[in-house]
CSV table of C-alpha atoms and ligand atoms in Angstrom, one decimal:
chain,number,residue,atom,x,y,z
A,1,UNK,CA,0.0,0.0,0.0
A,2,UNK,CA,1.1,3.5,-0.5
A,3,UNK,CA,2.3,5.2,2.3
A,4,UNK,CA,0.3,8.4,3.8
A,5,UNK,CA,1.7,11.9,3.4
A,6,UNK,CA,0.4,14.6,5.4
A,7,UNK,CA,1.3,18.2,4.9
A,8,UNK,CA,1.5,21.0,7.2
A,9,UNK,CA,-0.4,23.6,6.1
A,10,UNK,CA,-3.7,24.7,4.1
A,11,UNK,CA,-2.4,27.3,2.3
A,12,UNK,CA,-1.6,27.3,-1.5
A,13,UNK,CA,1.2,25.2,-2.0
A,14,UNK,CA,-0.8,22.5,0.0
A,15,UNK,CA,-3.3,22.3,-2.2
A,16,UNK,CA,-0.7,22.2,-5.4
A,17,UNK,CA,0.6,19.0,-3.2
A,18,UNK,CA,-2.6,17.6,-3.1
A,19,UNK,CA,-3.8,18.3,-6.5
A,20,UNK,CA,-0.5,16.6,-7.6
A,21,UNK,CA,-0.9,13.7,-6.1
A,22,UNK,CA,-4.0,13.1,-6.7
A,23,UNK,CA,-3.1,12.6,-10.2
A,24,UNK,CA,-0.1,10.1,-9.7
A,25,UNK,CA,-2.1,7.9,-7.0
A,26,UNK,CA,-0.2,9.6,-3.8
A,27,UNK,CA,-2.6,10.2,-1.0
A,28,UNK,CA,-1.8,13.8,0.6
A,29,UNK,CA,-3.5,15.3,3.6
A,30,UNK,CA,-3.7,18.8,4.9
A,31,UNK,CA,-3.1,19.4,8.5
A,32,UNK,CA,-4.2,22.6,10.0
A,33,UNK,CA,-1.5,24.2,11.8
A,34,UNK,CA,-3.4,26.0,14.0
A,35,UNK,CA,-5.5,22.6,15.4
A,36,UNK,CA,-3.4,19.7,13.3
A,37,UNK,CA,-5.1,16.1,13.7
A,38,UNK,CA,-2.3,13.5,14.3
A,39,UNK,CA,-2.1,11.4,11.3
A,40,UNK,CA,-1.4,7.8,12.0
A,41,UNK,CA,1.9,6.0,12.3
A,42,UNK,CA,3.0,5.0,8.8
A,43,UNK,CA,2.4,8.6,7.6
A,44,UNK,CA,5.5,10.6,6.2
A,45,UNK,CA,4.5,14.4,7.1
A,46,UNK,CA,6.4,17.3,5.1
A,47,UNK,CA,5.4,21.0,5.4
A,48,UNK,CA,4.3,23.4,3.1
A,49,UNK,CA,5.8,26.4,5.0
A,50,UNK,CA,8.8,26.4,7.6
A,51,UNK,CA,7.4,28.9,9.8
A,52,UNK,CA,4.3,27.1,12.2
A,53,UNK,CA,2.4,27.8,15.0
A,54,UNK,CA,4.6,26.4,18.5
A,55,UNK,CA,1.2,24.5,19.7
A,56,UNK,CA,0.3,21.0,21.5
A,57,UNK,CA,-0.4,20.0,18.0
A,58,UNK,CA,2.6,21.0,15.8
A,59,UNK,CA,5.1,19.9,19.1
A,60,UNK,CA,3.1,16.5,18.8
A,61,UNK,CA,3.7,16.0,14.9
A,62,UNK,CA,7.3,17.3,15.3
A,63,UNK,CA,8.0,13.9,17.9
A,64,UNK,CA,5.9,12.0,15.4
A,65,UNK,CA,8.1,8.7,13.3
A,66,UNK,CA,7.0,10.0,10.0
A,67,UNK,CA,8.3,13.3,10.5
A,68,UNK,CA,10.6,14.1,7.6
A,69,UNK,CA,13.3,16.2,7.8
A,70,UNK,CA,14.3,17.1,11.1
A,71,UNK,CA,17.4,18.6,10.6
A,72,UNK,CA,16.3,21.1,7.7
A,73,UNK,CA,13.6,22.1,9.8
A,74,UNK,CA,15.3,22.9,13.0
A,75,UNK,CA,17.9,24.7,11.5
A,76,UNK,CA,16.6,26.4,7.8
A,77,UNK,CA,13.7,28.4,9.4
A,78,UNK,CA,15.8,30.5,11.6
A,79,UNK,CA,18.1,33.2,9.6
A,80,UNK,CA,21.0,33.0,12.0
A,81,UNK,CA,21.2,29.3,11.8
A,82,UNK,CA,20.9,28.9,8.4
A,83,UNK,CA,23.4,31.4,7.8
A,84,UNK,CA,25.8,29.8,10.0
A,85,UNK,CA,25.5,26.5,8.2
A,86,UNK,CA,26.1,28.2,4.9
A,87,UNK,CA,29.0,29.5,6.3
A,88,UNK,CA,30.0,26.5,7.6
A,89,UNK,CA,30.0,24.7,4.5
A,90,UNK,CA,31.8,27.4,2.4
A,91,UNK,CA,28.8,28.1,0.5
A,92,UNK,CA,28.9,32.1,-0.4
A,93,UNK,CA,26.3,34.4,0.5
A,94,UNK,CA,25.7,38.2,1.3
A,95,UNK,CA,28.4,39.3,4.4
A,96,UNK,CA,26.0,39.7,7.0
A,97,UNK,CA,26.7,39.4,11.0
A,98,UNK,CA,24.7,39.5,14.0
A,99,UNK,CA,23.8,43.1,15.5
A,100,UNK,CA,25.1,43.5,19.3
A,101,UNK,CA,22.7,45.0,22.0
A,102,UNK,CA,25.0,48.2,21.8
A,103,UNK,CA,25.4,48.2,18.1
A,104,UNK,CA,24.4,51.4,16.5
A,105,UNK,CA,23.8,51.8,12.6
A,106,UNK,CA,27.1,53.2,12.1
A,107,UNK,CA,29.1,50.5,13.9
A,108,UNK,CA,27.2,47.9,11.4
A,109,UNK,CA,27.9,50.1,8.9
A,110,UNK,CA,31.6,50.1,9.4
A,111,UNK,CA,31.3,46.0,8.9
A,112,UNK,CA,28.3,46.2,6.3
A,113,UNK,CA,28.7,49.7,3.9
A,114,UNK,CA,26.8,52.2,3.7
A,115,UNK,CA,23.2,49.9,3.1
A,116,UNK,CA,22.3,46.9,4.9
A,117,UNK,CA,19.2,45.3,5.8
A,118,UNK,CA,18.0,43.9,9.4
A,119,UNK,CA,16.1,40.9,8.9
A,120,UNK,CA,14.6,39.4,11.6
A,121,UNK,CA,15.4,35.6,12.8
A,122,UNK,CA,12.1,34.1,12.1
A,123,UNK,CA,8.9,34.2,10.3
A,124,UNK,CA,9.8,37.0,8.0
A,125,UNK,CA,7.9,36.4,4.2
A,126,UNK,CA,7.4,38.0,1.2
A,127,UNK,CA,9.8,40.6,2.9
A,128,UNK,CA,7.9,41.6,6.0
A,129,UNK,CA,10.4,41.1,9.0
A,130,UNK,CA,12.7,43.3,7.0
A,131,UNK,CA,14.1,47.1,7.7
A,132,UNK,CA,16.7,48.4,5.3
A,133,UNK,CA,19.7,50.9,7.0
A,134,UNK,CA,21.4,53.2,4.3
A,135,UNK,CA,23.6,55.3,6.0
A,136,UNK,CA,22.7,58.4,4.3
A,137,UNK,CA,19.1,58.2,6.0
A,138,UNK,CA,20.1,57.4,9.7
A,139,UNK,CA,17.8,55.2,10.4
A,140,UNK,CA,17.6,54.1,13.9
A,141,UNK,CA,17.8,50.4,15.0
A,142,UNK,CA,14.6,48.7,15.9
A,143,UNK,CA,14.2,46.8,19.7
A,144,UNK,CA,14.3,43.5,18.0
A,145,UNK,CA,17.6,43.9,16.3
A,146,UNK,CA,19.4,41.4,18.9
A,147,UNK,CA,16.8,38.8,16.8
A,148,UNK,CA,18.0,39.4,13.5
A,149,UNK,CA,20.7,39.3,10.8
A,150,UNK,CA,22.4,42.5,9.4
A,151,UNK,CA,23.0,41.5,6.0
A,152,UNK,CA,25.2,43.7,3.0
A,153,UNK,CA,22.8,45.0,0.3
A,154,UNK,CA,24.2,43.5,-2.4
A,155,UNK,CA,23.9,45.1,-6.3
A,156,UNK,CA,23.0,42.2,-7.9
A,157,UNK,CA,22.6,41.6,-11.6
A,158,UNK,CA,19.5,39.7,-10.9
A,159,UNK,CA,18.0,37.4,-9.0
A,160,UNK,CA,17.6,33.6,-9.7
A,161,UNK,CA,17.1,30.4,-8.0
A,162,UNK,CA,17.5,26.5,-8.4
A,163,UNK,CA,14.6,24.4,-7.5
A,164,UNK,CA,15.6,20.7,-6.9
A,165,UNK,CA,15.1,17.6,-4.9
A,166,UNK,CA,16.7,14.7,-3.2
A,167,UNK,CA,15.3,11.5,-3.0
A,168,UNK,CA,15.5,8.6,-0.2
A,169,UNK,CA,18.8,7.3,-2.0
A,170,UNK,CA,21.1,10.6,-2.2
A,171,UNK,CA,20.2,11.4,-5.7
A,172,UNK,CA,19.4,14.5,-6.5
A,173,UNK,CA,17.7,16.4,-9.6
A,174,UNK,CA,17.3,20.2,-10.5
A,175,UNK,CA,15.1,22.2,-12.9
A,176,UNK,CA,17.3,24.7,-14.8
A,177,UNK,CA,17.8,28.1,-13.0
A,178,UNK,CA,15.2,30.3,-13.0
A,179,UNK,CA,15.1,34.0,-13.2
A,180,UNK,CA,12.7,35.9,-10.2
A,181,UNK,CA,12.1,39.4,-10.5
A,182,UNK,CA,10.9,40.9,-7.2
A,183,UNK,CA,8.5,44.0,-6.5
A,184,UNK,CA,9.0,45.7,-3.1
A,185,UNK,CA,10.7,42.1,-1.9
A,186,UNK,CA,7.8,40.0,-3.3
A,187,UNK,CA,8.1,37.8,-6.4
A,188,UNK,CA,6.0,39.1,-9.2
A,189,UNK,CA,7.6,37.1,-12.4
A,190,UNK,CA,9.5,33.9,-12.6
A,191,UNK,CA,10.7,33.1,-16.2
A,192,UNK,CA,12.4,29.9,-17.5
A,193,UNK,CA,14.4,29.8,-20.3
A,194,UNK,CA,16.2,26.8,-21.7
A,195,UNK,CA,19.6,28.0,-22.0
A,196,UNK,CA,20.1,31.6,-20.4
A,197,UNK,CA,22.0,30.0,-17.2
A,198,UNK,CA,23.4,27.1,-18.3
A,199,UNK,CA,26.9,28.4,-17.5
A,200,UNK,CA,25.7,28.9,-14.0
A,201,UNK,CA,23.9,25.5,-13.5
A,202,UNK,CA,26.7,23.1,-12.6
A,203,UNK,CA,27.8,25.1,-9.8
A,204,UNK,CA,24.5,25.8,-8.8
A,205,UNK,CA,23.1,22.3,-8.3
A,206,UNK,CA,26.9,21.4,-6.5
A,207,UNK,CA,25.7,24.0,-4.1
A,208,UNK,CA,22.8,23.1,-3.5
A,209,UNK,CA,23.3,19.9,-3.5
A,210,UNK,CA,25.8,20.1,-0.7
A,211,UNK,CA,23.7,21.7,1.5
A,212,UNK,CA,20.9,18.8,0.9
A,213,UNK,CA,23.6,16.3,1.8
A,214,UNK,CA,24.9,18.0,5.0
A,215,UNK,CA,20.9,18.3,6.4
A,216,UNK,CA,20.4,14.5,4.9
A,217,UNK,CA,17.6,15.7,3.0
A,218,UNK,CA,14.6,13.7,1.5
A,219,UNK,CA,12.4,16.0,-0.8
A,220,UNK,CA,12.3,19.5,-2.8
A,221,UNK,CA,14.1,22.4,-1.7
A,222,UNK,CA,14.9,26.2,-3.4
A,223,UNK,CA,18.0,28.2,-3.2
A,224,UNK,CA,17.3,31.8,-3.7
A,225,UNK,CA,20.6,33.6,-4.9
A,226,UNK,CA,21.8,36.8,-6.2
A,227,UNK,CA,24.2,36.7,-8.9
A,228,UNK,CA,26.6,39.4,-8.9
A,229,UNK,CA,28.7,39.1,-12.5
A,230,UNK,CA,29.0,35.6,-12.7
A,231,UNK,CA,29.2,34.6,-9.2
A,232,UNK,CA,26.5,33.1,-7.0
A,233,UNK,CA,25.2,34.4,-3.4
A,234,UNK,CA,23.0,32.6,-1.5
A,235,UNK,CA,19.9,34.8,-0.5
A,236,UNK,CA,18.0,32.3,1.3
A,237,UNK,CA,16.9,28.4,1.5
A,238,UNK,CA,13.7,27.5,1.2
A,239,UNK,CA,13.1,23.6,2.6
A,240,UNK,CA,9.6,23.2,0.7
A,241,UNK,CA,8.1,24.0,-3.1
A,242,UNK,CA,9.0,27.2,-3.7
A,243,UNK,CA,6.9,30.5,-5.6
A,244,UNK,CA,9.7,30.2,-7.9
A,245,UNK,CA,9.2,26.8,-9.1
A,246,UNK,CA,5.2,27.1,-10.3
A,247,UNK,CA,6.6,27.4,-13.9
A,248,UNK,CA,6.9,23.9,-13.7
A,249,UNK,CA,3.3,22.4,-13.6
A,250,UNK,CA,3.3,23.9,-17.0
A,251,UNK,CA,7.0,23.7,-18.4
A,252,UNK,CA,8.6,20.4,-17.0
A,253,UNK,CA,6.9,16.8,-17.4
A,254,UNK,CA,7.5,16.7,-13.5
A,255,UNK,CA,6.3,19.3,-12.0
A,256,UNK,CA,8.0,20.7,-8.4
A,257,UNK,CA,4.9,19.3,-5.9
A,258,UNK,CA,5.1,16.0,-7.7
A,259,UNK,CA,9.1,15.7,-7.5
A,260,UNK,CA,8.5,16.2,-4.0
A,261,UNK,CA,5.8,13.4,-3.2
A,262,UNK,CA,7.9,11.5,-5.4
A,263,UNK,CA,11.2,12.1,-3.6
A,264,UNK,CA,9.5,11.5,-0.3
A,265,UNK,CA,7.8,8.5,-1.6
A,266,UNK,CA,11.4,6.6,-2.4
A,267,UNK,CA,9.1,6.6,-6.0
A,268,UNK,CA,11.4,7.2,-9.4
A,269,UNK,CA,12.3,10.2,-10.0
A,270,UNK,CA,13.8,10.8,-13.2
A,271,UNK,CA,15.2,14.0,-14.7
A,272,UNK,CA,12.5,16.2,-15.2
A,273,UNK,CA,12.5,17.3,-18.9
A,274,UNK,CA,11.6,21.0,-19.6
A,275,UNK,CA,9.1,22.5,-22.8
A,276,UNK,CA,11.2,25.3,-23.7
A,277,UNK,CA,10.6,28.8,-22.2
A,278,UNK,CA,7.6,29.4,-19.3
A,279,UNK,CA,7.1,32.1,-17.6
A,280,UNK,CA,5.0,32.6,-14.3
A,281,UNK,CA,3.1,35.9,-13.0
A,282,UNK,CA,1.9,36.0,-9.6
A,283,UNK,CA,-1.8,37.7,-9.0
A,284,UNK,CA,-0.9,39.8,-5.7
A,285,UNK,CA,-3.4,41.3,-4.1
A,286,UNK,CA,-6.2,41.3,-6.7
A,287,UNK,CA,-9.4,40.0,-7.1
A,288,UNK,CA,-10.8,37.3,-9.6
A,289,UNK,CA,-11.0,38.5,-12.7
A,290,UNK,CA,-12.3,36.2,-15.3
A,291,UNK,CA,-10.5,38.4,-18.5
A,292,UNK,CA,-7.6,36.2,-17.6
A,293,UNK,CA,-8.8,33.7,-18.9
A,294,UNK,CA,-9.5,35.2,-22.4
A,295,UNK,CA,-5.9,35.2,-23.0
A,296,UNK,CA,-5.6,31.6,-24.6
A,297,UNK,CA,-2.1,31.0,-23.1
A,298,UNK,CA,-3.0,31.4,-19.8
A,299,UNK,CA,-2.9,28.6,-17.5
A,300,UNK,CA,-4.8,30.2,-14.1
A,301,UNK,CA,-4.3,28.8,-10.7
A,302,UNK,CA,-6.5,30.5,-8.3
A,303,UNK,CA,-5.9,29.7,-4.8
A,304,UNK,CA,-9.4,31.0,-3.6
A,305,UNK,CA,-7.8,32.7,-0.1
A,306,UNK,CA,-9.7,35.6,1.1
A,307,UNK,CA,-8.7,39.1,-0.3
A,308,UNK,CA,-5.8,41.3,1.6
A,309,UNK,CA,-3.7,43.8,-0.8
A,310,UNK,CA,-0.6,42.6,-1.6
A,311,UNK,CA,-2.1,39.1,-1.0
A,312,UNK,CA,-0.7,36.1,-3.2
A,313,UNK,CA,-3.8,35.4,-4.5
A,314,UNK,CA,-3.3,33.1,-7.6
A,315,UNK,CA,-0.6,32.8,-10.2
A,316,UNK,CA,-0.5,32.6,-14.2
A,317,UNK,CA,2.2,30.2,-16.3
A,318,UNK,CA,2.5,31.0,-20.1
A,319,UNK,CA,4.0,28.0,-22.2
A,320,UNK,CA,4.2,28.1,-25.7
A,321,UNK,CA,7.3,26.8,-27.6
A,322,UNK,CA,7.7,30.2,-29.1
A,323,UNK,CA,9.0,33.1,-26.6
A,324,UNK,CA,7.4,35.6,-29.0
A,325,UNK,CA,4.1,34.1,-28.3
A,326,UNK,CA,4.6,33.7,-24.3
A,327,UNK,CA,5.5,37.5,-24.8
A,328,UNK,CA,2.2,38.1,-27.0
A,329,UNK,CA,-0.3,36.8,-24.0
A,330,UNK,CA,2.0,38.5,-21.1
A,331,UNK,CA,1.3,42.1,-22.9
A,332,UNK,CA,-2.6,41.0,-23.3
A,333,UNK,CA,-2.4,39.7,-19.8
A,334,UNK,CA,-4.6,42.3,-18.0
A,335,UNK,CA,-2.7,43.3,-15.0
A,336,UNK,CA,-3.2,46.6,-13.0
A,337,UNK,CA,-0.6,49.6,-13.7
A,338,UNK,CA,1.9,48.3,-10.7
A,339,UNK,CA,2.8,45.5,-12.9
A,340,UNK,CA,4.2,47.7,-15.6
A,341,UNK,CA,8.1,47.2,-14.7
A,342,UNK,CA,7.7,43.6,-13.5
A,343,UNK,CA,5.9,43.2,-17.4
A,344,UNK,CA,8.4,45.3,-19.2
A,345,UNK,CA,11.6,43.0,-17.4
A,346,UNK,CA,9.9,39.8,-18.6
A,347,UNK,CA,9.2,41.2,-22.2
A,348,UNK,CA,12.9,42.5,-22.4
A,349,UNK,CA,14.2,38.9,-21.8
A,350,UNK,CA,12.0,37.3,-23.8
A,351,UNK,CA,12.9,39.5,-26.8
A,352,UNK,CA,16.6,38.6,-26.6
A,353,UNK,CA,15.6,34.6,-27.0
A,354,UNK,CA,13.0,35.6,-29.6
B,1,ATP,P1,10.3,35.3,0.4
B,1,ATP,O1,10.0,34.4,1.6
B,1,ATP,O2,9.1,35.8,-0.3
B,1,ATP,O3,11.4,34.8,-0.5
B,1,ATP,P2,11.6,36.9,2.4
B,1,ATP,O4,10.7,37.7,3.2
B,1,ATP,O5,12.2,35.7,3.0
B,1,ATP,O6,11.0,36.6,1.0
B,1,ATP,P3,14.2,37.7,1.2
B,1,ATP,O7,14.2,36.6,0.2
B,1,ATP,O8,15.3,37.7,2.2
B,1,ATP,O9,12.8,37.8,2.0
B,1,ATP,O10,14.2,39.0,0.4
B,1,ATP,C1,13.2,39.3,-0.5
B,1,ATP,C2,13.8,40.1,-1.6
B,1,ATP,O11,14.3,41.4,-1.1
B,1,ATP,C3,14.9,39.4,-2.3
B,1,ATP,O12,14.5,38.5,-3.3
B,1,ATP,C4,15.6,40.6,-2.9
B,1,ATP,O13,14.9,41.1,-4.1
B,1,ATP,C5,15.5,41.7,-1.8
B,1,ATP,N1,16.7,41.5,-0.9
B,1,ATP,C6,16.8,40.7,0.2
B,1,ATP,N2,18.0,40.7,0.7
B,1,ATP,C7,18.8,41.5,-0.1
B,1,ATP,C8,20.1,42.0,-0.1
B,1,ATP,N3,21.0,41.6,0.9
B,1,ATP,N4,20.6,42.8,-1.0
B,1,ATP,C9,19.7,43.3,-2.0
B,1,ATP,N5,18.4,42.9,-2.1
B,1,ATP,C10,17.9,42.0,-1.1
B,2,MG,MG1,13.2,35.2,-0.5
């Protein structure tokens, strides 16, 4: 019999889990982190987010068998730690360094330059949890400094990640890198393109795939990085499907929430192969609109959460073997006036491959 996997969390990327399984005869369950029933002993139970409610619940599942990945999840959600293991294992990222009781801006300065950003330890998203310090602005340090990371602001080039799992036996698998362009600190486009990074992508997935072995990992995980000229830094782990990989349920024959049932599942898990260029749009903070739809590219997932601004409230993925077609729907795509640089960076890139 198939073994039970229960996820933690009822959010969106739950119910991409259980959609994909559904299709490939995995049985997934949502838990409810606020109240989460205890599935029974034989279940493997994986999270959809890394940042849960401390309750009787959630301590229970944690001391449950079938709790997967111990190790990523003590130490991943918690910027200091994570940071520390990255360091630990050589793998580069932004200088950063923990703030001191007595630290002023300046003194973090001195270590930092003149623009560095205070993220907090925990449960920062979608860049809440965040303060940026430029030096030319003397800002004063929040209370909860002692709690966070100061971190360089780094002029990158762009922003891209690698999306890739590791099954029960150590092997691991990778999408190609994908390119994120980020309003404000949220994701608004993710575009994969068949060859832009390939120069990148062997040093990439050796990263990444480093980290996976040092935690003993078992499933799908995302590395967020900058790239500065041609050199990878680490932004941030992710131990979970990730925003950036949606492209896939429409450009890879295995999509990310499958690969990860599948890794957790000891099931095969063959190279994914990838349909040429896809690109992703994420619907933040709008409501329904059913013109989406009358753009015949446009693959909608609608997550049906209730309406907050800024909300991720659905997401869009245009395929088509042709870039200039992917870029014909994204300018029909009707999107309100604060997607207008997020659009225009997507159309630029796609014009190059064109
Ligand atoms: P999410 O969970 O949505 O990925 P988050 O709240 O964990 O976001 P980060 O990934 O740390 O936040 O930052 C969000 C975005 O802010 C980054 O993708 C990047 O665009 C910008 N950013 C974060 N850190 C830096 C930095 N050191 N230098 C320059 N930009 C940064
Ligand atoms: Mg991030």
């Amino acid at each position: 019999m198939t073994q039970p996997i229960a996820i933690l969390g009822m959010g969106q990327l739950g119910w991409m889990l259980s959609r994909a399984g559904e299709r490939i005869g995995a049985s997934v369950q949502l838990l409810d982190p606020d109240a989460p029933e205890q599935p029974g002993p034989n279940t493997l139970i994986s999270v959809e987010s890394e940042h849960w409610p401390d309750n009787p619940g959630t301590r229970q599942l944690r001391a449950h068998p079938g709790w997967q990945n111990p190790n990523a999840l003590d130490i991943l959600p918690n910027r200091i730690q994570q940071k520390t293991v990255l360091d630990e294992l050589q793998l580069p990222t932004a200088p950063w360094c923990r703030p001191k009781d007595d630290d002023q801006a300046k003194d973090l300065h001195q270590t930092l330059g003149p623009d560095f950003l205070l993220k907090r330890a925990r449960g920062g998203y979608d860049g809440r949890g965040q303060l940026r310090v430029k030096a030319s602005e003397a800002t004063p340090l929040p209370d909860w400094k002692t709690e966070a990371i100061a971190e360089s602001a780094i002029g990158f080039d762009t922003e891209v990640s690698l999306v890739g799992a590791r099954g029960r036996d150590g092997r691991c698998v990778f999408y190609p890198l994908t390119e994120n362009y980020h309003r404000q600190g949220v994701l608004t486009v993710s575009l994969s393109q068949p060859t832009r990074f390939s120069a990148l992508q062997r040093t990439a997935e050796t990263m990444l795939t480093k980290l996976m072995d040092h935690l003993d990992y078992v499933g799908l995980m995302a590395m967020e990085c900058f790239l500065v000229g041609d050199k990878l830094l680490i932004n941030e782990i992710a131990p979970r499907v990730h925003n950036s990989g949606h492209w896939t349920q429409e450009g890879a024959t295995i999509c990310q929430f499958e690969l990860h049932l599948r890794a957790l599942l000891g099931w095969p898990m063959p190279q994914p192969e990838t349909r040429g260029t896809t690109a992703m749009v994420n619907l933040l903070g709008m409501e329904h609109q059913q013109e989406w739809l009358a753009v015949t590219g446009a693959r909608l997932y609608w997550y049906n959460k209730a309406h907050r601004p800024g909300r991720k409230m659905g997401h869009i993925n245009l395929q088509h073997p042709e870039p200039q077609r992917i870029a014909d729907w994204l300018r029909e795509l009707p999107l309100p006036a604060d997607y207008d640089e997020s659009r225009a960076w997507a159309l630029e890139r796609l014009s190059f491959e064109g």
